Coordinates of C-alpha atoms and ligand atoms in Angstrom, one line a residue:
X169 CA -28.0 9.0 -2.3
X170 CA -27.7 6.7 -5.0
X171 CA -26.1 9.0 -6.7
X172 CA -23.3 7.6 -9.9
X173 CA -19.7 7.3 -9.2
X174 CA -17.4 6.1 -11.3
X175 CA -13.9 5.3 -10.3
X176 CA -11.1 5.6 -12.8
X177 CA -8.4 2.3 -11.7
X178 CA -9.0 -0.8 -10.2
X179 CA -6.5 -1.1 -8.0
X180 CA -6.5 -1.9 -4.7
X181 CA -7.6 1.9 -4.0
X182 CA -10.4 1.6 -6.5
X183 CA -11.5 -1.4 -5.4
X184 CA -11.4 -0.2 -1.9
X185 CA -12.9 3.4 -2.5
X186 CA -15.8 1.5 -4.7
X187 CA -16.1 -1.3 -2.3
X188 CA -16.6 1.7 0.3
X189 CA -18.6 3.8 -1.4
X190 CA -21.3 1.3 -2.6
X191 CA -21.7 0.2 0.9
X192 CA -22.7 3.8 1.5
X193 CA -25.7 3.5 -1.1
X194 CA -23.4 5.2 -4.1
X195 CA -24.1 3.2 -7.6
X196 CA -20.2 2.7 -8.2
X197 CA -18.6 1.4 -11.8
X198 CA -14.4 1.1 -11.7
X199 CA -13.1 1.3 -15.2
X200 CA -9.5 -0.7 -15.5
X201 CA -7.5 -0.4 -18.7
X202 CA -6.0 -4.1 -18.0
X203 CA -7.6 -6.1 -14.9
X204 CA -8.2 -5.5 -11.3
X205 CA -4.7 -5.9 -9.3
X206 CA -2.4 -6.7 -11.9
X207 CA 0.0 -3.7 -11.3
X208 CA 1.5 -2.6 -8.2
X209 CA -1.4 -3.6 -5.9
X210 CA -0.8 -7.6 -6.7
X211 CA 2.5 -6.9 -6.6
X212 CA 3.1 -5.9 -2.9
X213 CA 4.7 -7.5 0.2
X214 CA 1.5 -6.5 2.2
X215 CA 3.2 -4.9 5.4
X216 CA 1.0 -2.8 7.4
X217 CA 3.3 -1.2 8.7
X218 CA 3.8 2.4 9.4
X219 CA 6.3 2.3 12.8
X220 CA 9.0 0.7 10.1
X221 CA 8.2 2.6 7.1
X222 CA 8.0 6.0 8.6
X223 CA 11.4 7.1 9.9
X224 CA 11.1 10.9 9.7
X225 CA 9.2 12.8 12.7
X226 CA 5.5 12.6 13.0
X227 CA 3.7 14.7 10.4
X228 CA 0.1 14.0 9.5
X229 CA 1.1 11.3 6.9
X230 CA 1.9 8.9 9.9
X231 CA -1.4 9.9 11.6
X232 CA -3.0 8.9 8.1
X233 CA -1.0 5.6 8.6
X234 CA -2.0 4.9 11.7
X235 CA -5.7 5.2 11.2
X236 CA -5.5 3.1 8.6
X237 CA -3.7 0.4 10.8
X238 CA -6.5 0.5 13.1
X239 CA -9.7 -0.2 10.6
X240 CA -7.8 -3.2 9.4
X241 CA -9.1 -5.8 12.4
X242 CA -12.6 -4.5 11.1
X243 CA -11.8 -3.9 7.7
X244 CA -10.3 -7.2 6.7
X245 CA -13.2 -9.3 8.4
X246 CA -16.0 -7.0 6.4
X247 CA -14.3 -7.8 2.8
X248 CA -13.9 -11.8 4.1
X249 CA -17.5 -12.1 4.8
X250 CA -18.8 -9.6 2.1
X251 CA -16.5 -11.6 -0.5
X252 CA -17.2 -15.2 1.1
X253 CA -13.3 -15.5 0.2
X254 CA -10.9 -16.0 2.8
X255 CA -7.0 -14.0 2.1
X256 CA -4.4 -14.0 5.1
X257 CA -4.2 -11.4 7.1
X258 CA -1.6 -12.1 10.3
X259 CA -0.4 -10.1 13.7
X260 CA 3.0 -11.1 13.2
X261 CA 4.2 -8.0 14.8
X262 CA 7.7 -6.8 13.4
X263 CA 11.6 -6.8 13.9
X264 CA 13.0 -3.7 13.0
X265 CA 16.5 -4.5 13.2
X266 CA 20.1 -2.5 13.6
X267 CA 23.7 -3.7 13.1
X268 CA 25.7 -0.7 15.0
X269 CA 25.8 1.0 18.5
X270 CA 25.2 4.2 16.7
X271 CA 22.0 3.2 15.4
X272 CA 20.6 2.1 19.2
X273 CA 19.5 6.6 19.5
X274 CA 17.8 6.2 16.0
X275 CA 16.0 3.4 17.8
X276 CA 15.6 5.1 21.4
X277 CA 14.6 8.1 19.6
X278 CA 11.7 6.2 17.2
X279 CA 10.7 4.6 20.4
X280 CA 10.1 8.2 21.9
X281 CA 8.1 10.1 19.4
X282 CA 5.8 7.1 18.3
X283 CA 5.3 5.8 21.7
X284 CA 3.7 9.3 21.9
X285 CA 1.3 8.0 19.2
X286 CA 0.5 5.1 21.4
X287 CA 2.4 2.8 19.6
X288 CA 4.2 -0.4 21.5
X289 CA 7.6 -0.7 20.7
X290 CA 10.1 -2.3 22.4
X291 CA 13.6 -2.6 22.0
X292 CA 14.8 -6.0 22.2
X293 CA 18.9 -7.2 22.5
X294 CA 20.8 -10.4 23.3
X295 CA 19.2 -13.2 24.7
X296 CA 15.8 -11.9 24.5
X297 CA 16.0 -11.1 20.6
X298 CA 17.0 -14.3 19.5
X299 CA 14.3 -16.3 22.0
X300 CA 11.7 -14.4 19.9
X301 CA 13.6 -14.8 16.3
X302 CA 15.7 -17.7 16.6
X303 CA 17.0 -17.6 12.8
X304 CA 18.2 -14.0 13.2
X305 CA 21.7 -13.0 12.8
X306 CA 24.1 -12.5 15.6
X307 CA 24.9 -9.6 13.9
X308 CA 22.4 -7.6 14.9
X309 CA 22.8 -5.9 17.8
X310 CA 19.4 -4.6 18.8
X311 CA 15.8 -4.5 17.3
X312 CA 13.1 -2.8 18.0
X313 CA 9.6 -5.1 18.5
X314 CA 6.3 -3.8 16.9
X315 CA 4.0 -6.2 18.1
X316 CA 1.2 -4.4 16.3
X317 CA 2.9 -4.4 12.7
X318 CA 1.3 -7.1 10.4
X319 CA 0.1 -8.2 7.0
X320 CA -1.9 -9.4 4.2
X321 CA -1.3 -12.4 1.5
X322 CA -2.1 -9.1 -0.9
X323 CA -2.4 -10.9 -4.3
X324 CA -5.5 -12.7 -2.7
X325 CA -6.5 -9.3 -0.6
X326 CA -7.1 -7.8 -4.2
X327 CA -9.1 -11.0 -5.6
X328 CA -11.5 -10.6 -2.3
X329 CA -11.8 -7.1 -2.6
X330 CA -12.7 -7.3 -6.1
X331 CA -14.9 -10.2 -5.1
X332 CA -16.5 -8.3 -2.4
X333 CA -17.2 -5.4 -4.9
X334 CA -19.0 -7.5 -7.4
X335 CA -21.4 -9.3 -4.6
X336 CA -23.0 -6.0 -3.1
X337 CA -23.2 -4.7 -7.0
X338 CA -20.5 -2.6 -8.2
X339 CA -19.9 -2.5 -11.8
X340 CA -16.3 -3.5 -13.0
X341 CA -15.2 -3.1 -16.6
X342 CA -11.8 -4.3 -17.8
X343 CA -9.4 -4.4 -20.5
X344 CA -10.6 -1.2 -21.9
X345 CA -7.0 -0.7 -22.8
X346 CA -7.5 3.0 -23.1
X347 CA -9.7 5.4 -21.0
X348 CA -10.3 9.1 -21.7
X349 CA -11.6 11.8 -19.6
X350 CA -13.9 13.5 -22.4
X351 CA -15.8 15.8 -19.4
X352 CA -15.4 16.8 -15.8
X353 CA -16.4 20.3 -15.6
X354 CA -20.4 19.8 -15.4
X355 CA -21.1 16.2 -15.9
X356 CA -18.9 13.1 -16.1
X357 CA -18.1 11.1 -19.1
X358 CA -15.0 8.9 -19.8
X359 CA -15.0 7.3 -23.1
X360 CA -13.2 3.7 -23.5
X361 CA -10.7 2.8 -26.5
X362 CA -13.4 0.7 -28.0
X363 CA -15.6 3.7 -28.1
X364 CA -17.6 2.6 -25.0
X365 CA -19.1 5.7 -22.9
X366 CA -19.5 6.1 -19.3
X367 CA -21.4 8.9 -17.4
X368 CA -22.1 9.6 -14.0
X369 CA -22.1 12.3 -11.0
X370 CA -18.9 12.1 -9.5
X371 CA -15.2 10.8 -10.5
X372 CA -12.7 9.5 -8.4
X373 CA -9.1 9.2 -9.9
X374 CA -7.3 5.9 -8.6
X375 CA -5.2 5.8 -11.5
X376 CA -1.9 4.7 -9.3
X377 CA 1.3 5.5 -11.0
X378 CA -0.7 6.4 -14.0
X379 CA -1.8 9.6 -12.3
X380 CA -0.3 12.3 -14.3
X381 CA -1.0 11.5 -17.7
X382 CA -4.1 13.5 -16.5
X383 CA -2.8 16.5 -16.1
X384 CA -3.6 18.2 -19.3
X385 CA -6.9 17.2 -18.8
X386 CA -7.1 18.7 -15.6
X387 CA -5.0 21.3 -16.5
X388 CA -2.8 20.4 -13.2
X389 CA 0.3 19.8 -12.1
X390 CA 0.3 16.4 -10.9
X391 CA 3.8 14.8 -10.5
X392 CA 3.3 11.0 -9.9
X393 CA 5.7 8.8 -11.2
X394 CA 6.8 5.3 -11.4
X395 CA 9.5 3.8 -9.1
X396 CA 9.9 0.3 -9.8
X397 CA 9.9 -2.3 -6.8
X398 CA 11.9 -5.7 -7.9
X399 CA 10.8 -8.3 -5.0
X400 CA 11.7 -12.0 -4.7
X401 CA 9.9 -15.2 -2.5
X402 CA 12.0 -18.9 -1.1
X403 CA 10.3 -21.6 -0.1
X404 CA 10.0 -21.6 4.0
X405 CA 8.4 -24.1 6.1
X406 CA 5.8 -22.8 8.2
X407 CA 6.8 -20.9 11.4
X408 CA 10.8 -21.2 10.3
X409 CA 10.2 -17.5 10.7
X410 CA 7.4 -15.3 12.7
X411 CA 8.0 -11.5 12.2
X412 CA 8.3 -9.2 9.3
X413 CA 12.0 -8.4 9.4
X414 CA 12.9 -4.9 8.5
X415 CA 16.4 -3.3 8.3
X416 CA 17.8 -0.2 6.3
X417 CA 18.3 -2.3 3.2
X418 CA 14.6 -4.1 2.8
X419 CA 12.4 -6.6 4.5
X420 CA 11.7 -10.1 5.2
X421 CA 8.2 -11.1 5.4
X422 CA 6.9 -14.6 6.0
X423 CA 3.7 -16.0 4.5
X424 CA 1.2 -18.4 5.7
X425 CA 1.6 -20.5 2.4
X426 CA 5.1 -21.5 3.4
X427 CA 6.9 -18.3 1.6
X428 CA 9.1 -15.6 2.6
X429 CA 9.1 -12.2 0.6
X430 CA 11.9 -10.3 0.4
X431 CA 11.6 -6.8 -0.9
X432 CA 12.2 -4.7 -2.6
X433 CA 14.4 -2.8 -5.1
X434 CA 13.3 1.1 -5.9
X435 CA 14.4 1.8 -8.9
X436 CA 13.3 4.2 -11.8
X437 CA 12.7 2.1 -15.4
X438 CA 9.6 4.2 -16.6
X439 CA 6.9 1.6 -16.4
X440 CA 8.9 -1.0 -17.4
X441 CA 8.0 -4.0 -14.6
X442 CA 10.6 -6.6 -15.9
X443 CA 13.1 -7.7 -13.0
X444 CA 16.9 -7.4 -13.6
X445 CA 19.3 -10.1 -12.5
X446 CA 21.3 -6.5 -10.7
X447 CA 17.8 -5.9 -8.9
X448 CA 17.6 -9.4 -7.7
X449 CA 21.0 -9.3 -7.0
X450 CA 21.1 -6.8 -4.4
X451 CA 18.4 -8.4 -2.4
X452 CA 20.2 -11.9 -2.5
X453 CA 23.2 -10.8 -1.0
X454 CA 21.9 -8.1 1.6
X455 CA 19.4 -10.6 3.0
X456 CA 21.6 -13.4 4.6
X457 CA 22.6 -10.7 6.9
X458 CA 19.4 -10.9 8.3
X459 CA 18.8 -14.8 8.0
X460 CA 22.2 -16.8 7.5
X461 CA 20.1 -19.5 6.7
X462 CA 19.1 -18.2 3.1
X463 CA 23.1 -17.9 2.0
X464 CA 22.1 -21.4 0.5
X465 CA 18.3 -20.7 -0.5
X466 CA 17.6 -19.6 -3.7
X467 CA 14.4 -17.8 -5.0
X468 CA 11.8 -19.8 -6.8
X469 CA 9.9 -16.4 -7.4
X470 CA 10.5 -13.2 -8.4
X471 CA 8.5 -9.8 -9.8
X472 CA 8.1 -6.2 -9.9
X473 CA 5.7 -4.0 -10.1
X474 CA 5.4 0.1 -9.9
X475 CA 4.9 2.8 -7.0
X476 CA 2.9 5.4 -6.9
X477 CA 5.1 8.0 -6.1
X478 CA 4.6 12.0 -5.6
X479 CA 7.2 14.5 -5.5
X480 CA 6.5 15.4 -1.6
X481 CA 6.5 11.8 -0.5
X482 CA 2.8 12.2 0.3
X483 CA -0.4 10.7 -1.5
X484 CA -3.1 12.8 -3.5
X485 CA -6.2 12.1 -1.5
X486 CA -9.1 15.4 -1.6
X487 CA -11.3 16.9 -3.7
X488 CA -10.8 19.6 -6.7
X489 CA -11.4 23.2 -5.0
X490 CA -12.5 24.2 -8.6
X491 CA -14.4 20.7 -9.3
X492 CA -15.3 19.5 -5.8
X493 CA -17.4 16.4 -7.6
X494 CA -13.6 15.2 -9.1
X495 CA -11.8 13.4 -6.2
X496 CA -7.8 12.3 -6.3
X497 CA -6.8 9.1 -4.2
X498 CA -3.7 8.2 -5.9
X499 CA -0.1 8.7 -4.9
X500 CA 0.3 5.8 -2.6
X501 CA 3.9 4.9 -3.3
X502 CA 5.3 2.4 -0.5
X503 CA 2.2 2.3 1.9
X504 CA -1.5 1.7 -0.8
X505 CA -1.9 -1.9 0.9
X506 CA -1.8 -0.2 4.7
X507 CA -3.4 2.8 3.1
X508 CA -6.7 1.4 1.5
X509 CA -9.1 1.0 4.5
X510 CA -8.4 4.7 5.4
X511 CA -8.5 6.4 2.0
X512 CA -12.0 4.7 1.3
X513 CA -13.6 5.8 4.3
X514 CA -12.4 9.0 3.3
X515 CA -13.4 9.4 -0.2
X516 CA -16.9 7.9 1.2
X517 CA -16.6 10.9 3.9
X518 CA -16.1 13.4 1.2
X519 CA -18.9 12.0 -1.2
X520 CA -21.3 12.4 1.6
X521 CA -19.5 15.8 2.9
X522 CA -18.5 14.6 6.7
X523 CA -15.9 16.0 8.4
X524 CA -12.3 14.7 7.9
X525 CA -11.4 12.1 10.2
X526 CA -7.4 13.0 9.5
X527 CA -6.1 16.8 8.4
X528 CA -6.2 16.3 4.8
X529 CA -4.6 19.4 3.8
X530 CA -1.0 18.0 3.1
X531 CA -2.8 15.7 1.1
X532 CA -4.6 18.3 -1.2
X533 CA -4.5 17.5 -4.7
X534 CA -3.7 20.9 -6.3
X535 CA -1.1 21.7 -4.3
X536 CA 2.1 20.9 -7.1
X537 CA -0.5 23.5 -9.6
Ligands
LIG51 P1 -2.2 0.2 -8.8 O1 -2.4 -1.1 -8.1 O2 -1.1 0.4 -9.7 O3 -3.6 0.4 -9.6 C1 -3.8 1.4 -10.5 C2 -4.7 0.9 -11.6 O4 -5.2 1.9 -12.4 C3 -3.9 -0.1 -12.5 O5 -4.6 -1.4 -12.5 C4 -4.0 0.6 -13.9 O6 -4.1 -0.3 -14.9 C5 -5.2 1.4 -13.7 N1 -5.2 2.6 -14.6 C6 -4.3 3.6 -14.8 N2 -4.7 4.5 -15.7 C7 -5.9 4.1 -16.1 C8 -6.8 4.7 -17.0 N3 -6.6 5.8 -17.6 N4 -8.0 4.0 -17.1 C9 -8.3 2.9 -16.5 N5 -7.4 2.3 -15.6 C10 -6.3 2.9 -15.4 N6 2.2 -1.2 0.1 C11 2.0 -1.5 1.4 O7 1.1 -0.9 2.0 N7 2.7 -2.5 2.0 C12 3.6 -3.2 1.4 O8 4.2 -4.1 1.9 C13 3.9 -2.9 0.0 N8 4.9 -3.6 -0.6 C14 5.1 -3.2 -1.9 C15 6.1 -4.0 -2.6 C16 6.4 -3.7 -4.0 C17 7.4 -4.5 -4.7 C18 5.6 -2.7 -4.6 C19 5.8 -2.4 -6.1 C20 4.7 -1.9 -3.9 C21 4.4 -2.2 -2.6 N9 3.5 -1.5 -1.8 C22 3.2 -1.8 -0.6 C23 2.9 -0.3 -2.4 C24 1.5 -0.6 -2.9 O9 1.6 -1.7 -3.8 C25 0.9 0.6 -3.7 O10 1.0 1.8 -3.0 C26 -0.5 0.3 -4.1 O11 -0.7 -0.9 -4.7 C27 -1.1 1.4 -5.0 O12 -2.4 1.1 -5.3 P2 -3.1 1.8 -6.5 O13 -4.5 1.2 -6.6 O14 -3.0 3.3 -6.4 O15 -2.2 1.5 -7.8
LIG52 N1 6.3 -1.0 1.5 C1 7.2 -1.8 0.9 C2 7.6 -1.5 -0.5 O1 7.1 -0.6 -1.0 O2 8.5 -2.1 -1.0

C-alpha cells in the first residue's frame, strides 16, 4: 500500500477513480490540463439512468450500468459527508415515453428482458399516466415508469467530488495546459508544459475524449472521439414537473433549483463546445411534444460539452496486458455521470488485484490494437 498513483484527467472519472483509490490507502495526484469538471463532466444532464439509455439487448455494458446504479444510494452519501458539501441527488424515477401503437412491443419487450435484470418497470397509459405527469402531452400514448431511474445536480456532483478528494489528501494540479507521457514502460513520469515532472508507480488514463491523442505513445489503437452534446435549461417552478422525461428525440430533466434540462444534441464539431442556434433549435421545437407548456418558455441557459465516445459504443476500463501498472478508464460517452461509482471501485479493484466485480473483457483497452 501506499503505493503512488497518478491519474491523468480530472474529470468526473478521475476524480472518482482518485477519490476511490486514496480511500484505499493509494497516495493519488490527478493532473488536469484546464480545471477539474470543466469539460463534459460539468456539462451533463446527470441521469442515472441505464433502463432509458440502453435500448439494445442486455450485454455486459448494461450489467456495468446497473451496478453502478446501485452504489449510488452509498456512493453519493460517502462524497457528501467526506466533502462536507451537499449536491442534489433525487429518486425521481423516469417516463420513458412513446407516441405510436407500434412502439407499445418496443416497450413490452424492454419491459421483458430488463425485468429479467430485476429492474421495475411499468407501463403506464391513459388515466394513470397523466395522474403521475400531469403536464405531459396527450400525445403520448403510453410510457413506461422506472421508478428507480434518477439523478444528480452534476455541476455541483463534480465540485464535491473534487472537494471530497482534496479533504482525505489527494493531490490536484491544474492548468498545466499540456501534459506528456515521457515514461510508462518501467516507471511513471508525465512532464507538464511548464516543465513540471511527475513520477509515481501506477497511471491511470481518464483523459475523456482526449483519449487518443495517446496512442502513439502507447503505440495503440485507441479510437475515442468527440461527439458534441448541445443542451439547454427554462426556468420551472418546483414540482411543475417530477420525472426525467425520455422519448426517442432527448430528455427532460427537472432540477431541484427550479430548472428543467433538456438535452441533448450529438453532433461531431471536433472539440469545438460552442452551441449552434440549429443545435438549440432542434431541441426547442421537439420538446413541446413532450410538455405543451414550454411552446411559450424560452431557455435562459444553454451549453455543450463533449462525449467520450469509442468506436464499439463501449468504455475503455482495464489494465495494459503488456503494462499491467497503466490502467484505461476513459470512453464514457453518454453514461460517465451513472458510470463513476462503478469504474472507481474497479480501478481500486485492479490496483489492489481483486477479482472483477463485472466481466470486464468487452471493456479491454487493447482490443481496437
Ligand atoms: P471529462 O469530463 O471530459 O474529463 C476529462 C478531463 O481530462 C478533462 O477535464 C480534460 O481537460 C482532461 N485531460 C484530457 N487530456 C489531458 C491531458 N493530456 N493531461 C491532463 N488532463 C487532460 N452522463 C450521464 O451519466 N448522465 C447524463 O445525463 C449525461 N448527460 C450528458 C449531457 C451532455 C450534454 C454531455 C456532453 C454529456 C453527458 N453525459 C452524461 C456524459 C458524461 O458527461 C461523460 O460520459 C463524462 O463526463 C465523461 O467523464 P470523463 O471524466 O471521462 O471526461
Ligand atoms: N446521457 C445523456 C446524454 O449524453 O446526453
Amino acid at each position: 500500500m501506499g503505493e503512488r498513483i497518478v491519474v491523468l484527467g480530472g474529470g468526473i472519472i478521475g476524480l472518482a477513480t482518485a477519490f476511490e483509490c486514496q480511500r484505499r490507502g493509494y497516495k493519488v495526484t490527478i493532473l488536469e490540463k484546464v480545471t477539474c469538471g470543466g469539460q463534459a463532466s460539468g456539462a451533463a444532464a446527470g441521469m442515472l439512468a441505464p433502463y432509458s439509455e440502453i435500448e439494445e439487448d442486455p450485454d455486459d455494458f448494461f450489467r456495468l450500468c446497473l451496478a453502478s446504479l446501485k452504489l449510488y444510494p452509498k456512493w453519493q452519501q460517502e462524497v457528501k459527508d467526506i466533502a462536507k458539501a451537499e449536491f442534489e441527488y433525487t429518486n425521481s424515477g423516469s417516463l420513458h415515453c412513446v407516441y405510436h401503437e407500434a412502439d407499445l412491443l418496443s416497450l413490452e419487450s424492454r419491459q421483458q428482458w430488463q425485468g429479467d435484470f430485476g429492474a421495475e418497470a411499468d407501463i403506464l397509459q391513459g388515466e394513470e399516466l397523466y395522474k403521475r405527469e400531469p403536464e405531459l402531452s396527450k400525445e403520448i400514448i403510453a410510457a413506461m415508469y422506472y421508478p428507480e431511474e434518477s439523478h444528480v445536480f452534476a455541476p455541483d456532483y463534480v465540485k464535491a467530488l473534487e472537494q471530497a478528494c482534496r479533504n482525505i489528501g489527494v493531490q490536484i494540479y491544474e492548468q498545466l495546459e499540456q501534459v506528456d507521457v515521457v515514461n510508462w514502460e518501467e516507471e511513471i513520469h508525465l512532464v507538464a508544459k511548464d516543465g513540471q515532472s511527475f513520477t509515481g508507480d501506477r497511471l491511470v488514463i481518464c483523459s475523456g475524449a482526449w483519449a487518443s491523442e495517446l496512442e502513439g505513445t502507447f503505440g495503440l489503437s485507441i479510437p475515442v472521439h468527440p461527439i458534441r452534446g448541445q443542451i439547454c435549461a427554462y426556468d420551472m417552478p418546483v414540482g411543475k414537473v417530477k420525472h426525467i422525461l425520455y422519448s426517442s428525440q432527448g430528455y427532460l430533466v427537472p432540477k431541484g433549483n427550479g430548472t428543467l434540462v433538456n438535452g441533448a444534441s450529438e453532433d461531431i464539431a471536433g472539440f469545438n463546445t460552442t452551441v449552434t442556434e440549429r443545435g438549440i433549435r432542434r431541441l426547442t421545437n421537439w420538446n413541446k411534444n413532450v410538455l405543451p407548456y414550454l411552446a411559450n418558455e424560452i431557455p435562459f441557459h444553454e451549453w455543450a460539452g463533449l462525449r467520450p465516445a469509442t468506436q464499439d459504443g463501449y468504455p475503455l476500463i482495464g489494465k495494459l496486458s503488456t503494462a499491467p501498472h497503466v490502467i484505461f478508464a476513459t470512453g464514457h460517452y453518454r453514461n460517465g455521470i451513472l458510470l463513476s461509482p462503478v469504474t472507481a471501485h474497479i480501478v481500486a479493484d485492479l490496483l489492489e488485484g481483486q477479482r472483477d466485480r463485472v466481466p470486464l473483457q468487452m471493456f479491454a483497452p487493447e482490443r481496437f490494437s
